[in-house]
CSV table of C-alpha atoms and ligand atoms in Angstrom, one decimal:
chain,number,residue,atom,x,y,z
A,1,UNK,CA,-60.3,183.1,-26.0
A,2,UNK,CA,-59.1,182.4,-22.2
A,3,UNK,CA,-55.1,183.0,-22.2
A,4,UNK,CA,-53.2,181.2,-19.9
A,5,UNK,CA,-49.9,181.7,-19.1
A,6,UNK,CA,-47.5,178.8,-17.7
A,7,UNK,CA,-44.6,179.1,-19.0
A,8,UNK,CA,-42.7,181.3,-16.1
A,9,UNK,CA,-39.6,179.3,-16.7
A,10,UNK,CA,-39.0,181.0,-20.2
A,11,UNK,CA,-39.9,184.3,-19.1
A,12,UNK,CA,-42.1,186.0,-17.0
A,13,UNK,CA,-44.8,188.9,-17.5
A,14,UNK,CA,-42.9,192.4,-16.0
A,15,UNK,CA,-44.3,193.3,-12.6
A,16,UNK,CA,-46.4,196.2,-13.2
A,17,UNK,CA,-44.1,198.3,-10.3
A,18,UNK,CA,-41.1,197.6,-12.1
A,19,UNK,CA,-42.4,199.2,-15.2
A,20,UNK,CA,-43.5,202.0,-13.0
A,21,UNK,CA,-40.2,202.3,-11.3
A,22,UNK,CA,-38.2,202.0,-15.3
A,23,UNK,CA,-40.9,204.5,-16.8
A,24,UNK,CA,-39.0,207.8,-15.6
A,25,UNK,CA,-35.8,205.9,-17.2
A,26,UNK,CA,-36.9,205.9,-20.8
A,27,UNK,CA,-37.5,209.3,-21.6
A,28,UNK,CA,-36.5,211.6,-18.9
A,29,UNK,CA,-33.8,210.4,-17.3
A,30,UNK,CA,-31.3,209.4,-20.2
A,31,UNK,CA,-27.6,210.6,-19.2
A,32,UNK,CA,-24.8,208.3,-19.7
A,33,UNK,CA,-23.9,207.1,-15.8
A,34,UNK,CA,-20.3,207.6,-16.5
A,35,UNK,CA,-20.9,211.3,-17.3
A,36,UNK,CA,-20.0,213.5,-14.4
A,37,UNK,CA,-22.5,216.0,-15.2
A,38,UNK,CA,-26.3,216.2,-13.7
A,39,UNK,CA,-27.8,214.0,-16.0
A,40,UNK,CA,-25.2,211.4,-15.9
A,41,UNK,CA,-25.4,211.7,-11.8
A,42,UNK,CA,-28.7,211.2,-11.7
A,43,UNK,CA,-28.9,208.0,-13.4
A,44,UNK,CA,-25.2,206.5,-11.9
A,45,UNK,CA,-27.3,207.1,-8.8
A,46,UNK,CA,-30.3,204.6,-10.0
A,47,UNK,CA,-27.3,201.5,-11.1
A,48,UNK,CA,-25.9,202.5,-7.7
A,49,UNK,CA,-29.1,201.9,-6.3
A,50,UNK,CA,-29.9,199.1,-8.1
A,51,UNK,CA,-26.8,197.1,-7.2
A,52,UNK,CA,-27.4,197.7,-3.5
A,53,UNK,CA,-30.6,196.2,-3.3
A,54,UNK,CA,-29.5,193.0,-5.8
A,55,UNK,CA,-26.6,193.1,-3.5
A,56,UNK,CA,-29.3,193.3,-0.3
A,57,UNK,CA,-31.4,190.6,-1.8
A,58,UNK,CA,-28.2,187.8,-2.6
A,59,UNK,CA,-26.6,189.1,0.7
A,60,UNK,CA,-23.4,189.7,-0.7
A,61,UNK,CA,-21.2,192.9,-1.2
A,62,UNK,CA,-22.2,195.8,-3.6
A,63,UNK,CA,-19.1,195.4,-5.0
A,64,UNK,CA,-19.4,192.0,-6.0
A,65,UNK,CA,-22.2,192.1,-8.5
A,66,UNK,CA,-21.5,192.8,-12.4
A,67,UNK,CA,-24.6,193.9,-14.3
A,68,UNK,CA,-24.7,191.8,-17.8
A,69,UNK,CA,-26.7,191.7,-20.6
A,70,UNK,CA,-28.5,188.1,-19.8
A,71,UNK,CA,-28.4,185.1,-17.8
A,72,UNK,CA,-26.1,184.0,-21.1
A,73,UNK,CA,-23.5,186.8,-20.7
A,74,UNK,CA,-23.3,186.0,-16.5
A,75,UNK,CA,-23.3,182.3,-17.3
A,76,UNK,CA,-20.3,183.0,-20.4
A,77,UNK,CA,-18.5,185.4,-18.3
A,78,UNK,CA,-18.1,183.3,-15.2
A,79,UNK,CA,-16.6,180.4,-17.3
A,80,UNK,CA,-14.5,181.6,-19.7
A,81,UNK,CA,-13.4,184.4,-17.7
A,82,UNK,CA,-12.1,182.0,-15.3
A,83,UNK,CA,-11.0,179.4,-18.2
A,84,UNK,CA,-8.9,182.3,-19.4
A,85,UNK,CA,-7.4,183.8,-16.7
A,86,UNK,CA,-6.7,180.0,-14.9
A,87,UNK,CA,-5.5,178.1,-17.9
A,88,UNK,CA,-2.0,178.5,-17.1
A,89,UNK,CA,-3.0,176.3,-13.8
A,90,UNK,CA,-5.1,173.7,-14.9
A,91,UNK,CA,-6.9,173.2,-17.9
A,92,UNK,CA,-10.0,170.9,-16.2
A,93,UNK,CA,-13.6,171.9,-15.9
A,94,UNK,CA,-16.5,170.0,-14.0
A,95,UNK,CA,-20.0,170.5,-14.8
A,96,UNK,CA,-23.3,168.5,-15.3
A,97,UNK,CA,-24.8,166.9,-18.4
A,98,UNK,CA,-28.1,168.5,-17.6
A,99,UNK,CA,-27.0,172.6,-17.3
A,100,UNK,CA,-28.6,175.3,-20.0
A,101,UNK,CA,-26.8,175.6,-23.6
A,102,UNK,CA,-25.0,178.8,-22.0
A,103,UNK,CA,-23.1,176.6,-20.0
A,104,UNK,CA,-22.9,173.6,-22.0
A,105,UNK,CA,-21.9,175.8,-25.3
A,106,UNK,CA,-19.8,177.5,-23.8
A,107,UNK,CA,-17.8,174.7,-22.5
A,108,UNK,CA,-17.8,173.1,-25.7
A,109,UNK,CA,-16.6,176.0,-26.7
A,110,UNK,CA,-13.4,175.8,-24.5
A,111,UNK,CA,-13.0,172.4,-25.0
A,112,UNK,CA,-12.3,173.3,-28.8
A,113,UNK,CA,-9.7,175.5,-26.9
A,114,UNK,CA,-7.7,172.8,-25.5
A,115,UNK,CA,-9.6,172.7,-22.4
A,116,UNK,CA,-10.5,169.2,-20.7
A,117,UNK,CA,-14.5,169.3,-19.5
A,118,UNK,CA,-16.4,166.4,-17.4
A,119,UNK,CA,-20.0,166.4,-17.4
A,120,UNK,CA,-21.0,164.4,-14.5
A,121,UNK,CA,-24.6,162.6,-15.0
A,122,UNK,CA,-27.1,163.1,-13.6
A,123,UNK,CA,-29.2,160.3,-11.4
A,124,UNK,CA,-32.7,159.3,-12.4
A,125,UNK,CA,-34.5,162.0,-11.1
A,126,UNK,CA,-32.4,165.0,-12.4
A,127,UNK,CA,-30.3,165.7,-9.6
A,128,UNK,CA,-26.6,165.7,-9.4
A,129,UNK,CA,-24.9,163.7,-6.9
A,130,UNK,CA,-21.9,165.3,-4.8
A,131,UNK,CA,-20.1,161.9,-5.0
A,132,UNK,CA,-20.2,162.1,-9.4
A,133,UNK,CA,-18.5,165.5,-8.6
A,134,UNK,CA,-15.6,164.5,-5.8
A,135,UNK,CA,-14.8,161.7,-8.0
A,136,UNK,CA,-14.8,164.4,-11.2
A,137,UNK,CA,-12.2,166.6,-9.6
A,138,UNK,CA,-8.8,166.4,-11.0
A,139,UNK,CA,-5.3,167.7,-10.2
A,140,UNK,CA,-5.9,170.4,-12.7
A,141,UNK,CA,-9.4,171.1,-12.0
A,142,UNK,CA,-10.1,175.7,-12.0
A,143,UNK,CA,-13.7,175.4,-12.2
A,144,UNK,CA,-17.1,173.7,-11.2
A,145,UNK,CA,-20.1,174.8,-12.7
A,146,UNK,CA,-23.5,173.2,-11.5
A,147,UNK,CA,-26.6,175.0,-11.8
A,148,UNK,CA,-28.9,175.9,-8.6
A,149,UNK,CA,-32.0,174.4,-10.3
A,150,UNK,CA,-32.8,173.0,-13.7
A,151,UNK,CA,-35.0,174.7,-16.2
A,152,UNK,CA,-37.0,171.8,-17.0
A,153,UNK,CA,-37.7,169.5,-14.3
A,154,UNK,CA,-37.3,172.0,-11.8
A,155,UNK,CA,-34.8,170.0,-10.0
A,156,UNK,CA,-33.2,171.5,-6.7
A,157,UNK,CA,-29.4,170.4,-6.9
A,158,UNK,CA,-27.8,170.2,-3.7
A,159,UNK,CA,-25.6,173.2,-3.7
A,160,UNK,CA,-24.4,173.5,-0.4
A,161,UNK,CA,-23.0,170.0,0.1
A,162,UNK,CA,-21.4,170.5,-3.8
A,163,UNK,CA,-19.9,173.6,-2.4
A,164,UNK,CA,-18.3,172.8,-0.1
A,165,UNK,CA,-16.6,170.2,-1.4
A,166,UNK,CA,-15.3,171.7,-4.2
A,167,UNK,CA,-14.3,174.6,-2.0
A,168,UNK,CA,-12.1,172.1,0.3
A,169,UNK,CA,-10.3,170.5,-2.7
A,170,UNK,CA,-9.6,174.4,-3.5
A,171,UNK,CA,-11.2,174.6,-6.7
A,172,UNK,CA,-13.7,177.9,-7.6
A,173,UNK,CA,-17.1,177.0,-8.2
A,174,UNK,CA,-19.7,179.1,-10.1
A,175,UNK,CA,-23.8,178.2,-10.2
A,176,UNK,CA,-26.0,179.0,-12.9
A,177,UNK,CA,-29.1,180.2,-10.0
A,178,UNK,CA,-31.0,181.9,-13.3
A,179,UNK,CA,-34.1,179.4,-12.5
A,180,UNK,CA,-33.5,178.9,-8.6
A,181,UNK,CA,-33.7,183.4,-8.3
A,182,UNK,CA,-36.7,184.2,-6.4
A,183,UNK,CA,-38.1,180.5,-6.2
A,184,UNK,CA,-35.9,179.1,-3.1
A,185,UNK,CA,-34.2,181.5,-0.5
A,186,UNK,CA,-30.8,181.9,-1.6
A,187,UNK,CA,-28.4,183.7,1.1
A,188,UNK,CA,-24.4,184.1,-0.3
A,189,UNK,CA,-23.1,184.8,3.0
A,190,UNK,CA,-23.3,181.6,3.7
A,191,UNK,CA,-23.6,179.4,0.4
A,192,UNK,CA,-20.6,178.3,-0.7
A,193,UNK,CA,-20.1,179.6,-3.9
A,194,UNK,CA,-17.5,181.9,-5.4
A,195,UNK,CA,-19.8,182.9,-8.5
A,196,UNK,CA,-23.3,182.8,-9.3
A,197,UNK,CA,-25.7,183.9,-12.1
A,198,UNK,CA,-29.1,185.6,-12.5
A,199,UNK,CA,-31.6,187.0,-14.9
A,200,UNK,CA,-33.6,189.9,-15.2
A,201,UNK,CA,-36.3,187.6,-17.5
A,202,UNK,CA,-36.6,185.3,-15.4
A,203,UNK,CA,-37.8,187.7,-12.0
A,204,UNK,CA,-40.4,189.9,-13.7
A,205,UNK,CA,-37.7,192.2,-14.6
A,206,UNK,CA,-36.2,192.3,-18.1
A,207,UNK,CA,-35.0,190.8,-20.9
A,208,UNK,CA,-31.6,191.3,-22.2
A,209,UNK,CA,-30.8,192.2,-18.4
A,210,UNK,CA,-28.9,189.7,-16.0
A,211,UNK,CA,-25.8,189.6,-13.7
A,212,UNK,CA,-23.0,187.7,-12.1
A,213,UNK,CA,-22.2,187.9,-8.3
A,214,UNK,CA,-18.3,187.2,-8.1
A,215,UNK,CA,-16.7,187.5,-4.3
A,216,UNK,CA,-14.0,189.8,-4.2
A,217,UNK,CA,-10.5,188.7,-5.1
A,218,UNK,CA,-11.6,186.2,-7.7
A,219,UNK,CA,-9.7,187.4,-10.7
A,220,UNK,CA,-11.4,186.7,-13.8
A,221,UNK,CA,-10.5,187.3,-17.9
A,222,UNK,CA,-13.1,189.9,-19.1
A,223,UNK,CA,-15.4,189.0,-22.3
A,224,UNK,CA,-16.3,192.8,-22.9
A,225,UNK,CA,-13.2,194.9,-23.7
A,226,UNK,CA,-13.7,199.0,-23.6
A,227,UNK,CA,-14.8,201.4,-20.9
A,228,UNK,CA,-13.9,201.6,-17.5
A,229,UNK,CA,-17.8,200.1,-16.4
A,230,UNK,CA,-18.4,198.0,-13.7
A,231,UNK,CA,-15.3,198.4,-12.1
A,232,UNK,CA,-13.1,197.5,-15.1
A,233,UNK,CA,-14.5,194.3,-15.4
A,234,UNK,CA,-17.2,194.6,-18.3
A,235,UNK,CA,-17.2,197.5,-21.0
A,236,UNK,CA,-20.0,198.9,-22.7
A,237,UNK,CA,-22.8,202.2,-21.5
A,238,UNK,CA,-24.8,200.4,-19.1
A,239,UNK,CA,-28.8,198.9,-19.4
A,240,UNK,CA,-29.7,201.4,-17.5
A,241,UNK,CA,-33.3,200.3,-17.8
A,242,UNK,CA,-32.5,196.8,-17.2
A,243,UNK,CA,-30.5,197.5,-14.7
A,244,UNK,CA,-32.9,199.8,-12.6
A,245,UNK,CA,-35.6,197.1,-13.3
A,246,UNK,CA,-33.9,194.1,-11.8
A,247,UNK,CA,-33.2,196.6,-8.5
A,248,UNK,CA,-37.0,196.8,-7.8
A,249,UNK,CA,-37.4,193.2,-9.0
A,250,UNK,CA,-34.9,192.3,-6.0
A,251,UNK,CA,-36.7,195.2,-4.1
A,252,UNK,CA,-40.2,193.4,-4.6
A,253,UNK,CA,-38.7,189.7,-4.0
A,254,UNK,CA,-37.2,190.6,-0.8
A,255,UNK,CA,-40.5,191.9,0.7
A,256,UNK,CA,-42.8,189.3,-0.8
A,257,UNK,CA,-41.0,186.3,-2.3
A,258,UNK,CA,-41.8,184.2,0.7
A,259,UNK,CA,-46.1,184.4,0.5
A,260,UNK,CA,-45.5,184.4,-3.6
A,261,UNK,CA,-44.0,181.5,-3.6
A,262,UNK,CA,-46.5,179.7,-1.2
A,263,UNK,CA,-49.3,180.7,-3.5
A,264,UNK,CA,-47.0,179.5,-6.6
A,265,UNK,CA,-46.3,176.3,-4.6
A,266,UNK,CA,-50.1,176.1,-3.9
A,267,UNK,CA,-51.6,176.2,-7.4
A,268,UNK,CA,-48.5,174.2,-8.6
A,269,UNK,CA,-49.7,171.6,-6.6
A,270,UNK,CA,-53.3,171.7,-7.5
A,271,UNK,CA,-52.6,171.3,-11.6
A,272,UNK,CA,-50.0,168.2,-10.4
A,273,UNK,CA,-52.3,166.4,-7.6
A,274,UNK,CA,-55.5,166.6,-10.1
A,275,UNK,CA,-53.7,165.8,-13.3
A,276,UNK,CA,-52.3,162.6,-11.7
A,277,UNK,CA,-55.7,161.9,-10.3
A,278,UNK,CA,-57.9,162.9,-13.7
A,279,UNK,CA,-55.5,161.0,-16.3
A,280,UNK,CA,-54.1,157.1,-16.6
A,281,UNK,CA,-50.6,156.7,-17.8
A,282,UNK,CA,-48.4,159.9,-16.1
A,283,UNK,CA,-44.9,159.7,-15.1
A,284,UNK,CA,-43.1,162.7,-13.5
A,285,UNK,CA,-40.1,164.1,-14.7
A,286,UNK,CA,-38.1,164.9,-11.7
A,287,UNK,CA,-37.9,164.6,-8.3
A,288,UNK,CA,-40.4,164.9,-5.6
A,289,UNK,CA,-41.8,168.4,-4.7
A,290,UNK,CA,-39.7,168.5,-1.6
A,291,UNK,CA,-36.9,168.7,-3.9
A,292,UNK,CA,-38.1,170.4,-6.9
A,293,UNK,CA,-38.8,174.7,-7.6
A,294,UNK,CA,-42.5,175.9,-6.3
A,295,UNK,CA,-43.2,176.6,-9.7
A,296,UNK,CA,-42.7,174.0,-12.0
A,297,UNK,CA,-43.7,170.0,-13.1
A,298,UNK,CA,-42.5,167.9,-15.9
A,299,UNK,CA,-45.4,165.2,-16.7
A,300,UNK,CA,-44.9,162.9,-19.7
A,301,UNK,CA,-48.2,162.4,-21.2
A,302,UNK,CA,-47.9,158.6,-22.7
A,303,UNK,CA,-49.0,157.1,-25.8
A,304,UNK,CA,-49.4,160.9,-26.5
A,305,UNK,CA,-46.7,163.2,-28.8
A,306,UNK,CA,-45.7,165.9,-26.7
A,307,UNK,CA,-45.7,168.6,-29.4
A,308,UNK,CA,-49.4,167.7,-30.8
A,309,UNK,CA,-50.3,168.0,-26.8
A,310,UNK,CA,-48.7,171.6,-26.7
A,311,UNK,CA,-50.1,172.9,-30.2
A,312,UNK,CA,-53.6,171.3,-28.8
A,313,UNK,CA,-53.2,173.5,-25.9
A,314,UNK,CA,-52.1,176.6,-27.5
A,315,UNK,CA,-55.4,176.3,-29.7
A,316,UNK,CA,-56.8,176.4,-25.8
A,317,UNK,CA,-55.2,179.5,-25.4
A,318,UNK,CA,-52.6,177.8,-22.3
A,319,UNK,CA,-48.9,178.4,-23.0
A,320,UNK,CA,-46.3,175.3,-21.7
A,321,UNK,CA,-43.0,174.0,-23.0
A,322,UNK,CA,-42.5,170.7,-24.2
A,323,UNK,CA,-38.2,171.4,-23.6
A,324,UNK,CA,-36.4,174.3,-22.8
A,325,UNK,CA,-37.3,177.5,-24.7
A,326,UNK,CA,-34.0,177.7,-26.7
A,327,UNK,CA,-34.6,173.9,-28.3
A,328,UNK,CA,-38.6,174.2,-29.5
A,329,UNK,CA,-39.2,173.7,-32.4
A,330,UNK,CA,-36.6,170.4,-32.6
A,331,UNK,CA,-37.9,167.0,-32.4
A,332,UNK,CA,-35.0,166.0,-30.3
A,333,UNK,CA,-35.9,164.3,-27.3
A,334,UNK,CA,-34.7,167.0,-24.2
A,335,UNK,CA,-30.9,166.3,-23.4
A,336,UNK,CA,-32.5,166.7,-19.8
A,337,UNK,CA,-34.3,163.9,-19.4
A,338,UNK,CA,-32.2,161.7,-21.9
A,339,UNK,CA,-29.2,162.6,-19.1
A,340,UNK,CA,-32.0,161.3,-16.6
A,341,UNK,CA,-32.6,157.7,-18.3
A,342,UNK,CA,-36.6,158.6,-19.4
A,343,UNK,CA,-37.5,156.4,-22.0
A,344,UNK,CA,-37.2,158.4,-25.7
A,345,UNK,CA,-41.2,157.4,-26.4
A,346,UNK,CA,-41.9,158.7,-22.8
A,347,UNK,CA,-39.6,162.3,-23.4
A,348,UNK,CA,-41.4,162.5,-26.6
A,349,UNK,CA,-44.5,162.9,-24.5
A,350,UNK,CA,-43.1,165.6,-21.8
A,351,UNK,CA,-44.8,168.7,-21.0
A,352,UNK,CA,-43.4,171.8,-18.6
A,353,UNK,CA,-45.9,173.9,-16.9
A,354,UNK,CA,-44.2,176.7,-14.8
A,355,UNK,CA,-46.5,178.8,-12.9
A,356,UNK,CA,-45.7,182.2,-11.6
A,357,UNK,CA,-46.8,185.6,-10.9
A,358,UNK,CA,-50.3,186.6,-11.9
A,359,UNK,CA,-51.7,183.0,-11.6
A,360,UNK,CA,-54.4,181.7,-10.3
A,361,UNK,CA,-56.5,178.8,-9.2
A,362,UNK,CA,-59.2,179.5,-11.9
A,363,UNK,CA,-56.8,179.3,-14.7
A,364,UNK,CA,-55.4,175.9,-13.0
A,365,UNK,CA,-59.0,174.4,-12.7
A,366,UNK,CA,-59.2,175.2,-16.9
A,367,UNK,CA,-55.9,173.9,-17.6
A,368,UNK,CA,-56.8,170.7,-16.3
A,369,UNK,CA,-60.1,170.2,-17.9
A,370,UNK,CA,-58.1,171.7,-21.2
A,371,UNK,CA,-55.9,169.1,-20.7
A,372,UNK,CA,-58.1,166.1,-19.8
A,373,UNK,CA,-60.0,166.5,-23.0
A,374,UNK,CA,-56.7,167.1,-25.3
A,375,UNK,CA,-55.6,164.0,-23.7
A,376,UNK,CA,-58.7,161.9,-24.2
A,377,UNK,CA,-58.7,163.3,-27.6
A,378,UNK,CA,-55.3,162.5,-28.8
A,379,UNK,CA,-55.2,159.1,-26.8
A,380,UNK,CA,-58.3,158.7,-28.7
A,381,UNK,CA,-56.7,158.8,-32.2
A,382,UNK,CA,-53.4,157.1,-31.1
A,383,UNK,CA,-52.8,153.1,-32.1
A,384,UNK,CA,-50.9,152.6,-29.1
A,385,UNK,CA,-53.6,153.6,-26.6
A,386,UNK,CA,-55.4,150.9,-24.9
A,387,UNK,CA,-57.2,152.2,-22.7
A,388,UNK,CA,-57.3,149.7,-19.0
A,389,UNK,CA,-61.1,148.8,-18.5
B,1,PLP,C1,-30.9,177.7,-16.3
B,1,PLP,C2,-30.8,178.8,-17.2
B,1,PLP,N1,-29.6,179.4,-17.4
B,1,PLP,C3,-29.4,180.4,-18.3
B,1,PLP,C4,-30.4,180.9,-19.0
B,1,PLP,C5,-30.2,182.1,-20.0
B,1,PLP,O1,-30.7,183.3,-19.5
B,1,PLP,P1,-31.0,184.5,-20.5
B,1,PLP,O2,-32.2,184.1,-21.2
B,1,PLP,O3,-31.1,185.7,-19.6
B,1,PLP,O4,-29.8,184.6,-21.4
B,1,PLP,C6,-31.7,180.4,-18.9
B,1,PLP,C7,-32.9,180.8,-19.7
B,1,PLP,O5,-33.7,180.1,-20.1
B,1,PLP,C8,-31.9,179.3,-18.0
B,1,PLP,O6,-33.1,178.7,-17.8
């Protein structure tokens, strides 16, 4: 059976030069970096490495980026960590309705604490709007968190603009960029950001591998108490495969992220363009391309169940999402695009096809005739469906 594979917004395949450049770190190279011997030298040398080109690719000191173990850990560290070490200040945090269950957990989390947390909505098509935030700030505001792009509508928020004004009213702000890493450019000496999360997953790197940039002077409660690893500020023996893998990841994104994400952009745009063309009855989940990630499109499929249209084209051998990875297997219409106004019956019908490395038009031009017939089929069998003749 064909296999298909658009579902780069969960995870990705690993790039086959990042294995090669991890291979040497599973067997033979295996000291503990913060042994001062040989072997630990050797492999302090690769994390060493490693942070330089993340820190190369972000544009950002060395200093200022914290391996973790996931997008999570970043995501936990950044607000807690600041939740902890403020919360003699102010007890306020700002953040969006739409951000991933690391954020929105963990601020849950905190507000079980005694913290106070406003989750600005979001506008119909998924994006947050500066004004929701100036007008969320309080007094006691410490922290912002609004992610770079969202996970399942591939919405572009407009980070700059939220930045900045969150910088002037003097309040830190932290970005989940986990889906926006290697999809749009992202330069930190000039985005106006004090904190900002990755993942290894996510970049043909790694799972279980991630990071946080934090600039310099930002003091911050750790999560991880032990060792004396990454500066002080998380304990525990290093990934040290994760770790070397998301350096070549960088490595590789720096020299061809641009053309990649043309070619994403490209076949993205071909599965959209002759999906909306082929079948009756779309509506796009999201904003328009100019303002959504290369990779990904959120169609509901109406008069048409959403999970019966992804088990239909699993049996075709294509992988999508019909939410975010963490929430399958719930019939919950997505928080997302309840927070965006869709209609439940519509969300109920809502595919995600991200599209990534390894792709190609050939596999597009059998997704949509997959998906024409699953549709046709379904439609078919569905008392709501009358088709306009
Ligand atoms: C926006 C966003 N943030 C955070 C995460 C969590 O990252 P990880 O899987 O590395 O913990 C994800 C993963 O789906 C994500 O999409």
């Amino acid at each position: 059976m064909k296999r298909v594979y658009f579902d780069h917004n969960a995870t990705t395949p690993m790039h086959p030069e990042v294995a090669i450049a991890i291979s040497a770190y599973l067997c033979e190279l295996y000291g503990n970096p913060s042994s001062i011997h040989w072997a630990g030298r050797e492999v302090r040398k690769a994390i060493e490495e490693a942070r330089e080109l993340t820190a190369g690719f972000f544009k950002c000191p060395k200093q200022d980026v914290i391996f973790t173990s996931s997008g999570t850990e970043g995501d936990n560290l950044a607000i807690k960590g600041i939740a902890w070490r403020k919360g003699n200040e102010g007890r306020h945090i700002v953040t969006s309705a739409v951000e991933h269950p690391a954020i929105l957990n963990t601020c849950r989390f905190l507000e079980r604490q005694g913290f106070r947390v406003t989750y600005v909505p979001v506008n119909s098509q998924g994006i947050v709007e500066p004004d929701t935030i100036r007008a969320a700030l309080a007094p006691d505001t410490i922290l912002v968190s609004i992610m770079y792009a969202n996970n399942e509508t591939g919405a572009v928020m407009p980070l700059s603009e939220i930045g900045a004004l969150v910088r002037n009213a003097g309040v830190l702000m932290h970005t989940d960029a986990v889906q926006a890493v290697g999809k749009i450019p992202i330069d930190m000496s000039t985005l106006p950001v004090d904190m900002l999360t990755f993942s290894g997953h996510k970049i043909n790197a790694l799972k279980g591998a991630g990071g946080l940039i934090v600039r310099k002077g930002i003091e911050f409660e750790r999560l991880l108490h032990g060792g004396h690893q990454e500066q002080g500020r998380r304990g525990g023996t290093e990934n040290v495969v994760g770790v070397v893998a998301l350096g070549k990841a960088f490595e590789i994104l720096g020299k061809e992220m641009a053309a990649e994400v043309d070619e994403v952009r490209a076949l993205r745009d071909r599965l959209e363009q002759t999906l909306f063309k082929r079948i009756p009855d779309l509506v796009l989940n999201g904003p328009p391309s100019a303002m959504r990630l290369p990779n990904t499109v959120n169609i509901s499929f109406r008069f048409v169940e959403g999970e019966a249209l992804l088990l239909n084209l699993d049996m075709a051998g294509i992988a999508c999402s019909s939410g975010s990875a963490c929430s399958s297997g719930s019939m919950e219409p997505s928080p997302v695009l309840s927070a965006m106004g869709v209609d439940p019956t519509d969300a109920q019908g809502a595919l995600r096809f991200s599209l990534g490395y390894g792709n190609t038009a050939e596999e597009v031009d059998y997704a949509v005739e997959s998906i024409v017939s699953v549709v046709d089929k379904l439609r078919a069998m569905s008392p709501l469906w009358h088709p306009k003749v």
